[in-house]
Tab-separated table of C-alpha atoms and ligand atoms in Angstrom:
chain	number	residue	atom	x	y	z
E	15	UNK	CA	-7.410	-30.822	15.771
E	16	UNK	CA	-7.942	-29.811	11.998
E	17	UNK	CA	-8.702	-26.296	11.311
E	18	UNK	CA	-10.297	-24.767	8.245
E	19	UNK	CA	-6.588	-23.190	5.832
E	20	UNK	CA	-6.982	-19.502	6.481
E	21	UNK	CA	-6.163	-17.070	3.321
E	22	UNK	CA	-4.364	-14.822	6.058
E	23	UNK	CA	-2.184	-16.290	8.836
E	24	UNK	CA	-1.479	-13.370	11.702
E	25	UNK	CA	-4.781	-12.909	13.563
E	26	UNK	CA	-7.018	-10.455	12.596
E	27	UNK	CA	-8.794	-9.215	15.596
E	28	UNK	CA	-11.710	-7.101	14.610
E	29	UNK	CA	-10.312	-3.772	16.632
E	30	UNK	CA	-7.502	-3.890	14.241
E	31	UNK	CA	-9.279	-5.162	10.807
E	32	UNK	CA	-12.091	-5.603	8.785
E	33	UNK	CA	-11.869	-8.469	6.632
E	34	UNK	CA	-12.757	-8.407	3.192
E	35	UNK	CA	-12.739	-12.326	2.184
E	36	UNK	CA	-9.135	-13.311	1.453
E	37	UNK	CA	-7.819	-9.589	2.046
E	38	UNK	CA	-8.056	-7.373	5.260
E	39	UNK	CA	-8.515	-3.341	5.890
E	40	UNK	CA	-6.465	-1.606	8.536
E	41	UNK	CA	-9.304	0.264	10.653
E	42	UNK	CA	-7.448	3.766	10.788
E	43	UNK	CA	-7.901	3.734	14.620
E	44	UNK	CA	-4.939	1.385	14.600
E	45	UNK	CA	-2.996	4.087	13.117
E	46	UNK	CA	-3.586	6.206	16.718
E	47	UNK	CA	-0.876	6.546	19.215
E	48	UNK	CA	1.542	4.803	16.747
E	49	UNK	CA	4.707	5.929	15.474
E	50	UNK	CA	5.609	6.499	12.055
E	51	UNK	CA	5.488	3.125	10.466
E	52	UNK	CA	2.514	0.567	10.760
E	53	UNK	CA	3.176	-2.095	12.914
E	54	UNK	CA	3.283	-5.089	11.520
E	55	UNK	CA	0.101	-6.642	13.213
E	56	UNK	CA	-1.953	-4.597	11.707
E	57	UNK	CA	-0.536	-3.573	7.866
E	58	UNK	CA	-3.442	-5.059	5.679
E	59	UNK	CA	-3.337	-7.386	3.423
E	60	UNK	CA	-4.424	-8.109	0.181
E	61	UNK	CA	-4.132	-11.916	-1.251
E	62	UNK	CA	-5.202	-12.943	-4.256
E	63	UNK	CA	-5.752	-16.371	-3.206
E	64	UNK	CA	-4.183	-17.479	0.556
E	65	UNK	CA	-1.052	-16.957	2.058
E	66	UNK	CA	1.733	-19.349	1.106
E	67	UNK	CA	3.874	-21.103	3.741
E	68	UNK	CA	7.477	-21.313	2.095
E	69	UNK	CA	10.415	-23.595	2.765
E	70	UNK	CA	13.864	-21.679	2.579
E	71	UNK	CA	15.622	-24.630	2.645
E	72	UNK	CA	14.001	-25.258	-0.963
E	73	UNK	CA	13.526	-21.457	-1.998
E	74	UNK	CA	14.828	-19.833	-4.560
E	75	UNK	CA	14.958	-16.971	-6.330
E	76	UNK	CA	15.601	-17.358	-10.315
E	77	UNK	CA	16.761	-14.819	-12.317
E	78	UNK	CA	16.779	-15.229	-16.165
E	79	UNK	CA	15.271	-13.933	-19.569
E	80	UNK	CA	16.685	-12.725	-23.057
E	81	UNK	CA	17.266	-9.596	-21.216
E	82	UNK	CA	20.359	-10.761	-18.913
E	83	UNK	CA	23.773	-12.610	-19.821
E	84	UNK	CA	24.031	-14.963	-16.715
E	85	UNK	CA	21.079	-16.111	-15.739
E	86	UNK	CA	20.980	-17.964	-12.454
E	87	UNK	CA	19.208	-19.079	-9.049
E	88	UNK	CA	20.093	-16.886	-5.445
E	89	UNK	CA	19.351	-18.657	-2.066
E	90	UNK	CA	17.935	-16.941	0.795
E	91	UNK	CA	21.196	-16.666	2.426
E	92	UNK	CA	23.295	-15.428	-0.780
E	93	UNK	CA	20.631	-12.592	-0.778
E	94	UNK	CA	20.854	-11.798	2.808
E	95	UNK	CA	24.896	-11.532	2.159
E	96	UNK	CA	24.088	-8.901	-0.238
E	97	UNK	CA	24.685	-4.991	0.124
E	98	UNK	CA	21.363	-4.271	1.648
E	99	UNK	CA	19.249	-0.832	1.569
E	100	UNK	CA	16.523	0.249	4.023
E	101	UNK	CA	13.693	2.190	2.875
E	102	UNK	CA	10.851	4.045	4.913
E	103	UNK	CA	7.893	2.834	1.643
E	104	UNK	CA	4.108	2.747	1.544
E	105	UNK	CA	2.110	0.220	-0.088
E	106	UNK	CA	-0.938	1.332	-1.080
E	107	UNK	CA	-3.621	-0.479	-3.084
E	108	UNK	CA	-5.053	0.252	-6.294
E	109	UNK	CA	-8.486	-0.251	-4.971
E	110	UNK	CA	-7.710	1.411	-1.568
E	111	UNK	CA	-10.836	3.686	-1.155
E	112	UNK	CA	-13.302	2.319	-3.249
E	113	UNK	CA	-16.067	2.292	-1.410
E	114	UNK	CA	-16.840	5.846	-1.707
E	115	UNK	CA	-16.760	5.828	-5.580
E	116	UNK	CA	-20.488	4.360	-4.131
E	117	UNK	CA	-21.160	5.823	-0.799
E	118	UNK	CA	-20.081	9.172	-1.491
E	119	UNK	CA	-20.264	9.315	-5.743
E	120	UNK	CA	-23.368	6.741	-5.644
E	121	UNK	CA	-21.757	5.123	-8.509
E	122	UNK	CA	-20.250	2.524	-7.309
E	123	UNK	CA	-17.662	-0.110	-8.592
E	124	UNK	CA	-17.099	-3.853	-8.059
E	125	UNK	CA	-14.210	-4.946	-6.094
E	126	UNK	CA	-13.448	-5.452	-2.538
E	127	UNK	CA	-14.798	-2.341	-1.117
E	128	UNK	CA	-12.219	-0.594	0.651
E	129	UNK	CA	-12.337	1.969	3.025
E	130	UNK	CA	-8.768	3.806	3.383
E	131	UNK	CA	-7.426	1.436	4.953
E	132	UNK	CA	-5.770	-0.351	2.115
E	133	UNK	CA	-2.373	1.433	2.614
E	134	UNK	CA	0.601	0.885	5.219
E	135	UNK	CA	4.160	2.224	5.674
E	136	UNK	CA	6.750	-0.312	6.835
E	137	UNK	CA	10.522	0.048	7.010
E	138	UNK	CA	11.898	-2.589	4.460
E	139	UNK	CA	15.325	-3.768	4.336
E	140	UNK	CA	16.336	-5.945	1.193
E	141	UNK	CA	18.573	-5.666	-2.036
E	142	UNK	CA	18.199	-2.997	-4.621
E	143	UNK	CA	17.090	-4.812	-7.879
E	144	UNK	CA	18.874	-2.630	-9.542
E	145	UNK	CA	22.037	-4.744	-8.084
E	146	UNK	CA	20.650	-8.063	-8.905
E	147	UNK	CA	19.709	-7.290	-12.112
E	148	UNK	CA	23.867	-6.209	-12.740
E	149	UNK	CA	24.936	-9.272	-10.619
E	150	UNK	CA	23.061	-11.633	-13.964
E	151	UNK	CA	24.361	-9.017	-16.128
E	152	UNK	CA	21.838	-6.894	-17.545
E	153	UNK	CA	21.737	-5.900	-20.967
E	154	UNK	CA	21.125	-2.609	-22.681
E	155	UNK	CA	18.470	-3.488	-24.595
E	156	UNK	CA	16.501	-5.018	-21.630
E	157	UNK	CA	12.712	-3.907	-21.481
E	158	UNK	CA	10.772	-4.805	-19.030
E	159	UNK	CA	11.411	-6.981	-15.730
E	160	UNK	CA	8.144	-9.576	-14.771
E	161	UNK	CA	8.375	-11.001	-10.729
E	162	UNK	CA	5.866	-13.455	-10.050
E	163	UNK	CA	4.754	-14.945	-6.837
E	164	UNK	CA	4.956	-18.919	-5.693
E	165	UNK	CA	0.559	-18.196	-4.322
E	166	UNK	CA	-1.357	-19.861	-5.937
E	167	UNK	CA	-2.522	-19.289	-9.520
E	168	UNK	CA	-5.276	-17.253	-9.236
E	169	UNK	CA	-8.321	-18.156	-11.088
E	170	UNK	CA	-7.340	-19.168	-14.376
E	171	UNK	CA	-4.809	-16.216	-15.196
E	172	UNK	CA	-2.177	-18.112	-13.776
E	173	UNK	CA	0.351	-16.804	-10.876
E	174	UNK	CA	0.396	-12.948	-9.619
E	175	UNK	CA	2.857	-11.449	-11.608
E	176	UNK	CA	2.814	-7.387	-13.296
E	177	UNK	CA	5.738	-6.442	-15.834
E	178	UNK	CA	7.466	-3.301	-14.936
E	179	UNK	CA	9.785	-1.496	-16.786
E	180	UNK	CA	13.486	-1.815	-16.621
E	181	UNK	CA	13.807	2.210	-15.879
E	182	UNK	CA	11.499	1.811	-12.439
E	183	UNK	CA	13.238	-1.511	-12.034
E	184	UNK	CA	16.771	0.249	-12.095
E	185	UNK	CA	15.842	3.022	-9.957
E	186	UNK	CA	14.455	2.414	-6.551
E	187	UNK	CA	13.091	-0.824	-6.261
E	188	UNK	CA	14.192	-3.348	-3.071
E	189	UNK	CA	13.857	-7.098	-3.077
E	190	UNK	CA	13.082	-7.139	0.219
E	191	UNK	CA	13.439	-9.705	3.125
E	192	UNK	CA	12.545	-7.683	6.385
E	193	UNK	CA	9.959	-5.539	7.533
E	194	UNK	CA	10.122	-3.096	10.572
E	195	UNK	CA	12.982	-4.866	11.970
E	196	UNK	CA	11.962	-8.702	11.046
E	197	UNK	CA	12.164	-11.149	8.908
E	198	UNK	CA	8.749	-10.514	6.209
E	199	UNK	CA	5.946	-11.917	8.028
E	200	UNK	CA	4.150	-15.027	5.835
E	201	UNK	CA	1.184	-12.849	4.950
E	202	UNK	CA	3.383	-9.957	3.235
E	203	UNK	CA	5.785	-11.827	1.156
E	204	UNK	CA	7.721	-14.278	3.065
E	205	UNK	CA	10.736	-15.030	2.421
E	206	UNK	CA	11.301	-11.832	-0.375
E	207	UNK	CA	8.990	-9.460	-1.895
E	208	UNK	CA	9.070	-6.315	-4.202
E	209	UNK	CA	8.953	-3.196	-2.671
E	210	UNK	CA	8.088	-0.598	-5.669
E	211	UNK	CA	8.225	3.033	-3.841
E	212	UNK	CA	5.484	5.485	-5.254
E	213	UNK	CA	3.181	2.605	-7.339
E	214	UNK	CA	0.347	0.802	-7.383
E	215	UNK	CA	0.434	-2.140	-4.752
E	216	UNK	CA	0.172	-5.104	-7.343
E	217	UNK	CA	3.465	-3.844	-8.325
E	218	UNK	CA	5.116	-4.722	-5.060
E	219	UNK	CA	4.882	-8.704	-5.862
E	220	UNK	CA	4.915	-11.242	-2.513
E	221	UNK	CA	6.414	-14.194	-2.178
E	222	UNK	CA	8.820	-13.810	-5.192
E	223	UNK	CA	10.364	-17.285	-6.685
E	224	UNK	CA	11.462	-15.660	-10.180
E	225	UNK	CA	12.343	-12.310	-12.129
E	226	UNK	CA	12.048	-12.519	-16.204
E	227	UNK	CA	14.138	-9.854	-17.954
E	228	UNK	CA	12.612	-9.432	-21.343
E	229	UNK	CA	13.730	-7.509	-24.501
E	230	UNK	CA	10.416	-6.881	-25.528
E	231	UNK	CA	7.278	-5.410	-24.198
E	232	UNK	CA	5.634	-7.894	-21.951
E	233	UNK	CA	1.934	-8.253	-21.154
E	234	UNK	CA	-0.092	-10.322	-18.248
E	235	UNK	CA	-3.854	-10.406	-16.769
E	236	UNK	CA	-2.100	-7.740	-14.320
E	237	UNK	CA	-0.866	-5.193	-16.837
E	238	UNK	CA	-3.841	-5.648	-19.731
E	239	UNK	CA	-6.895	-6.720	-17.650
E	240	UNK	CA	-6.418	-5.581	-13.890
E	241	UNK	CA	-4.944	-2.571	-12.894
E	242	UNK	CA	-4.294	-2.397	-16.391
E	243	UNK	CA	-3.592	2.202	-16.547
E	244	UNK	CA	-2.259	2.369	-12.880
E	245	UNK	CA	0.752	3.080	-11.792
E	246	UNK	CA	1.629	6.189	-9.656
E	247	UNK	CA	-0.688	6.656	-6.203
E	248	UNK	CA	-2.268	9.735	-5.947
E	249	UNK	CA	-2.903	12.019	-3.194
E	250	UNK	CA	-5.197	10.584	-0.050
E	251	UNK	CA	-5.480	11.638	3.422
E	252	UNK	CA	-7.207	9.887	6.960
E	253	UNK	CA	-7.992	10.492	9.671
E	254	UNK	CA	-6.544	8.001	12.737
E	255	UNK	CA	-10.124	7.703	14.053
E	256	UNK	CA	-13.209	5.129	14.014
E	257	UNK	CA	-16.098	5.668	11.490
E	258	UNK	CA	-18.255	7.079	13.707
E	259	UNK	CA	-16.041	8.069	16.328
E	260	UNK	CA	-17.546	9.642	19.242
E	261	UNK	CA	-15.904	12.285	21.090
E	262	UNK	CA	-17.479	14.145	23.886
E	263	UNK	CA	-18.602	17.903	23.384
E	264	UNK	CA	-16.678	20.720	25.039
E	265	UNK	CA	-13.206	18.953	25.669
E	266	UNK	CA	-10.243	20.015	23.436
E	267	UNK	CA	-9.336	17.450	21.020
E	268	UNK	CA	-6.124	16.609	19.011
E	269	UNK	CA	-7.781	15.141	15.488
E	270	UNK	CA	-5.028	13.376	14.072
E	271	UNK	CA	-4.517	11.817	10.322
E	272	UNK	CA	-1.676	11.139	7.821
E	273	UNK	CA	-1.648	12.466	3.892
E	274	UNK	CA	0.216	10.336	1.284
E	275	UNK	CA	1.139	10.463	-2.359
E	276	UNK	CA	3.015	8.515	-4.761
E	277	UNK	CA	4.014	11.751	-6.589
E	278	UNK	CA	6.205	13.239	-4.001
E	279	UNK	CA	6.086	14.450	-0.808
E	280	UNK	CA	3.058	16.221	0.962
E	281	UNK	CA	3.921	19.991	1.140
E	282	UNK	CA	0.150	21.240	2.335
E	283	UNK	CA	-2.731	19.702	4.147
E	284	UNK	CA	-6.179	21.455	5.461
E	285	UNK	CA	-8.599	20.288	7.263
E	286	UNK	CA	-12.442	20.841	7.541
E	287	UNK	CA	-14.953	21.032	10.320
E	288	UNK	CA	-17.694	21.867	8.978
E	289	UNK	CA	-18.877	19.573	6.266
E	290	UNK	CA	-16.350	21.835	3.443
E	291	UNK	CA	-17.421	25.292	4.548
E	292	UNK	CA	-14.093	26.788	5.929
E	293	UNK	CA	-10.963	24.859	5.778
E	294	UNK	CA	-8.083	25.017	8.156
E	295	UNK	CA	-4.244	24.379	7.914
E	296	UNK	CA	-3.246	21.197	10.029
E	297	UNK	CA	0.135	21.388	11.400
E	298	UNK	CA	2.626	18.405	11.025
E	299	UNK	CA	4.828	16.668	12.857
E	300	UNK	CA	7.090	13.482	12.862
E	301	UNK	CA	8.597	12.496	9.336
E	302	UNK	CA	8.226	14.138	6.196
E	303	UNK	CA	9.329	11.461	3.573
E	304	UNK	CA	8.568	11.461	-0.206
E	305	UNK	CA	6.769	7.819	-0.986
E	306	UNK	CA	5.490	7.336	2.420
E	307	UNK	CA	3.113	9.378	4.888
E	308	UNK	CA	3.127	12.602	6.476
E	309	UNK	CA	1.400	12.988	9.840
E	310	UNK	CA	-0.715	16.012	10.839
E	311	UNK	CA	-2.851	17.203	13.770
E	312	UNK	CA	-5.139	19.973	14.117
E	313	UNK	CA	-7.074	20.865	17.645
E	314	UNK	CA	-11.226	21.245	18.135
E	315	UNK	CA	-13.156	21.835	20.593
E	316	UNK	CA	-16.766	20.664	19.367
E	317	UNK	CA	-19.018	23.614	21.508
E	318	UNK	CA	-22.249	21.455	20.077
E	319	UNK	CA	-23.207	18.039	20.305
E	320	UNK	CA	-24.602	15.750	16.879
E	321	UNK	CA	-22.529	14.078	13.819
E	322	UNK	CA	-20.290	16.064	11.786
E	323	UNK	CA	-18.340	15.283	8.703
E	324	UNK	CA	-14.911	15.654	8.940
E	325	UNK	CA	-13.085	16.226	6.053
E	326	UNK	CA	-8.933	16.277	4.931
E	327	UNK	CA	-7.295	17.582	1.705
E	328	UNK	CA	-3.823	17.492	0.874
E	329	UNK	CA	-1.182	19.045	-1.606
E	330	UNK	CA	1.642	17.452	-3.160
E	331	UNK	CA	4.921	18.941	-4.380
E	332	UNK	CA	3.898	17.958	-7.598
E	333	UNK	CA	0.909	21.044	-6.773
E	334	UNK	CA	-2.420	18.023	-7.025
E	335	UNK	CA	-4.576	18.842	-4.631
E	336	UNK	CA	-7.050	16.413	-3.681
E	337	UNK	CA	-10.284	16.880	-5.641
E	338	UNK	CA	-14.005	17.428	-3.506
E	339	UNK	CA	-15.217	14.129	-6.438
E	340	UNK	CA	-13.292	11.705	-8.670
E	341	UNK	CA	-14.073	11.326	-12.293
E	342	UNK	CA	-15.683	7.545	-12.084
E	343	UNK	CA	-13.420	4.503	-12.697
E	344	UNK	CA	-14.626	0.963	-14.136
E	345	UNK	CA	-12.943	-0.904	-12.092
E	346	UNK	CA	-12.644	1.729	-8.478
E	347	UNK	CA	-9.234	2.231	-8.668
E	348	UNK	CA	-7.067	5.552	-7.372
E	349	UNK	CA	-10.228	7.346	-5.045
E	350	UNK	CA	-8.163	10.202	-4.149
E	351	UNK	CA	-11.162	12.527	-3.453
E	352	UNK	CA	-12.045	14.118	-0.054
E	353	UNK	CA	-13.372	11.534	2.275
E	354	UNK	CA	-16.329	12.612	4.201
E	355	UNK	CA	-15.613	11.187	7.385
E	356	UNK	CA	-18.729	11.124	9.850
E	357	UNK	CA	-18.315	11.445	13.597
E	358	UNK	CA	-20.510	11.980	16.594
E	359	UNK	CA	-20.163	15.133	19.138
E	360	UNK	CA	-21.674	13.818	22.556
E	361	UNK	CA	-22.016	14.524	25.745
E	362	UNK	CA	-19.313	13.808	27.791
Q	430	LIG	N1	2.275	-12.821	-5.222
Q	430	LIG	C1	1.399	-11.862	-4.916
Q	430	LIG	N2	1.845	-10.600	-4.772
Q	430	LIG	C2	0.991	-9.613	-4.453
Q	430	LIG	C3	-0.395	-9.866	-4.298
Q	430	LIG	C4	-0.845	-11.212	-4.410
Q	430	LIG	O1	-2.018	-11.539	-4.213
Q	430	LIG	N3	0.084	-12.177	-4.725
Q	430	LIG	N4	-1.247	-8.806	-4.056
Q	430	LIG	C5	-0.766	-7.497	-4.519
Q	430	LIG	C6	-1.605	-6.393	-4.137
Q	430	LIG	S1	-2.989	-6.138	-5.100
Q	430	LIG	C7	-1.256	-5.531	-3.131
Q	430	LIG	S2	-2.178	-4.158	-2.801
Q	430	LIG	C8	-0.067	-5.778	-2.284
Q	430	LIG	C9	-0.469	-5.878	-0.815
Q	430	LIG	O2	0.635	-6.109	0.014
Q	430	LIG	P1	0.408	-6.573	1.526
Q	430	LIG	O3	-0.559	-7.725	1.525
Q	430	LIG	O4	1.741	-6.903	2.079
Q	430	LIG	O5	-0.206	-5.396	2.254
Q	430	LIG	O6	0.606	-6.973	-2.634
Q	430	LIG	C10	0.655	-7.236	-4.032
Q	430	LIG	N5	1.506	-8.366	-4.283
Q	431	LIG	MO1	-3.805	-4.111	-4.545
């Protein structure tokens, strides 16, 4: 039987996602009763074009540029036989919140309109760059470091690829082959991506067939046209509950959510009731890592029924606090406002 080619390839039931043409939301119910990291089946995704299918037999990674003395090609299994590192990273996209530059700003801007659920953490074991980039023997006066992806080209800009300089590139970024335990699933990056801890999802480039290492500035669609001033997330928080939740009047309730920033970790997060009016310290618990998620809870016991806004505001140790509005941005990125997230007391 022939079947239409699918942009994603892991199913995306609709209690887990909301798909957004060749990308897919999280719904931050997923999020509820899980552990720290987001499983696999339900991190979202967000394609350019469709998900590749790669061969490994065939694959390979090329390393090369004016910026390296030995250029040359790595197999999948001469990476794997690498020194490996294991992070605890989000990815978070640019765009991830969008939707209430419009819905709560009423100035809206195009784009897939996100809700929060453009953001995942994932355990990712792969091989510092910073050690590949010394294995071709990287040179002083290398500048910036441009991975681009084997997808498709993407309209006519050509493939996905975003320079980033050689100080990030040195630092903590993983070439990375498994996620939460398995090999990269097709849809995020199989068989290596980028994992760039702290920045702007485009950064963390899927399905990676070659690394440039220039001694000059380098410029692309992804670094001049989109995403063109972004780099560091900012702060956001959710709640691990429906839009619209309902939750019966009376009973005590644990209201969970997670706060994230790519500026550090989360050192404060408070939590309102009452549409802004008072504001109340959650407590945490779990993990507290810098460059992924910290988890929170706060109890309620709604005493009347009808729809309330519930709202979450975190601190990072950089002292940002998340702003009540955002300043608009042409193209939606970096919402890190207060979400006003609506809910429905009812009887039980
Ligand atoms: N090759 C390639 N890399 C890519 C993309 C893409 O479309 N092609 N999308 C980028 C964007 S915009 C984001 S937000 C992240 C999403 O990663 P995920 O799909 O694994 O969640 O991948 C980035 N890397
Ligand atoms: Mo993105």
């Amino acid at each position: 039987m022939k079947q239409a080619m699918a942009a994603i390839v892991k199913p995306l039931p609709d209690h887990l996602f909301k798909v957004h043409g060749n990308s897919a939301e999280m719904r931050w119910e997923a999020m509820s009763g899980q552990g720290y990291h987001t499983p696999n089946d339900r991190f979202f995704v967000r394609n350019h074009t469709f998900t590749p299918l790669i061969d490994l037999i065939t694959w390979r990674l090329r390393v090369h540029g004016a910026g390296v003395r030995c250029p040359r090609e790595f197999s999948y299994e001469e990476l794997r036989a690498m020194p490996s590192r294991t992070y605890d990273v989000a990815i978070e996209c640019a765009g991830n919140g969008r939707r209430f530059y419009r819905t709560q700003q009423h100035d809206g801007a195009p784009g897939t309109q996100w809700g929060l659920g453009g953001i995942g953490v994932a355990r990712w074991r792969g091989v510092p760059l910073r050690h590949l980039l010394k294995e071709v023997g990287v040179l002083p006066d290398a500048v910036d470091v441009l991975p681009t992806g084997l997808d498709a080209p993407f309209e006519d800009h050509g493939h996905v690829r975003r320079p980033l300089p050689i100080d990030k590139a040195m630092d903590d970024v993983l070439v990375a082959y498994e996620m939460n335990g398995v090999p990269l699933p097709a849809d995020h990056g199989f068989p290596m991506r980028l994992v760039v801890p702290g920045w702007v999802g485009i950064a963390s480039i899927k399905w990676l067939g070659d690394i440039e290492v220039s001694t000059t500035k380098l410029f692309t669609p992804w670094n001049t046209v989109f995403y063109a001033d972004v780099t560091t997330q900012p702060v956001k928080s959710a709640f691990e509950l429906a839009w619209n939740a309902n939750l019966p009047v009376g009973a005590p309730h644990v209201l969970r959510g997670r706060s994230w920033s790519g500026q550090g970790r989360i050192v404060r997060v408070e939590v309102s009731l009452d549409g802004g009016l008072t504001w109340r310290k959650a407590d945490h618990h779990g993990q507290h890592l810098a460059r992924a998620w910290l988890p929170w809870h706060i109890e309620w016991a709604p005493q009347r029924t009808g729809t309330r806004l519930l709202m979450a505001r975190a601190t990072d140790e950089t002292g940002t606090t998340q702003p009540l509005t955002r300043p608009r941005h042409p193209y939606g990125y970096h919402f890190d406002a207060v979400v006003q997230h609506p809910i429905h007391v009812v009887n039980g």
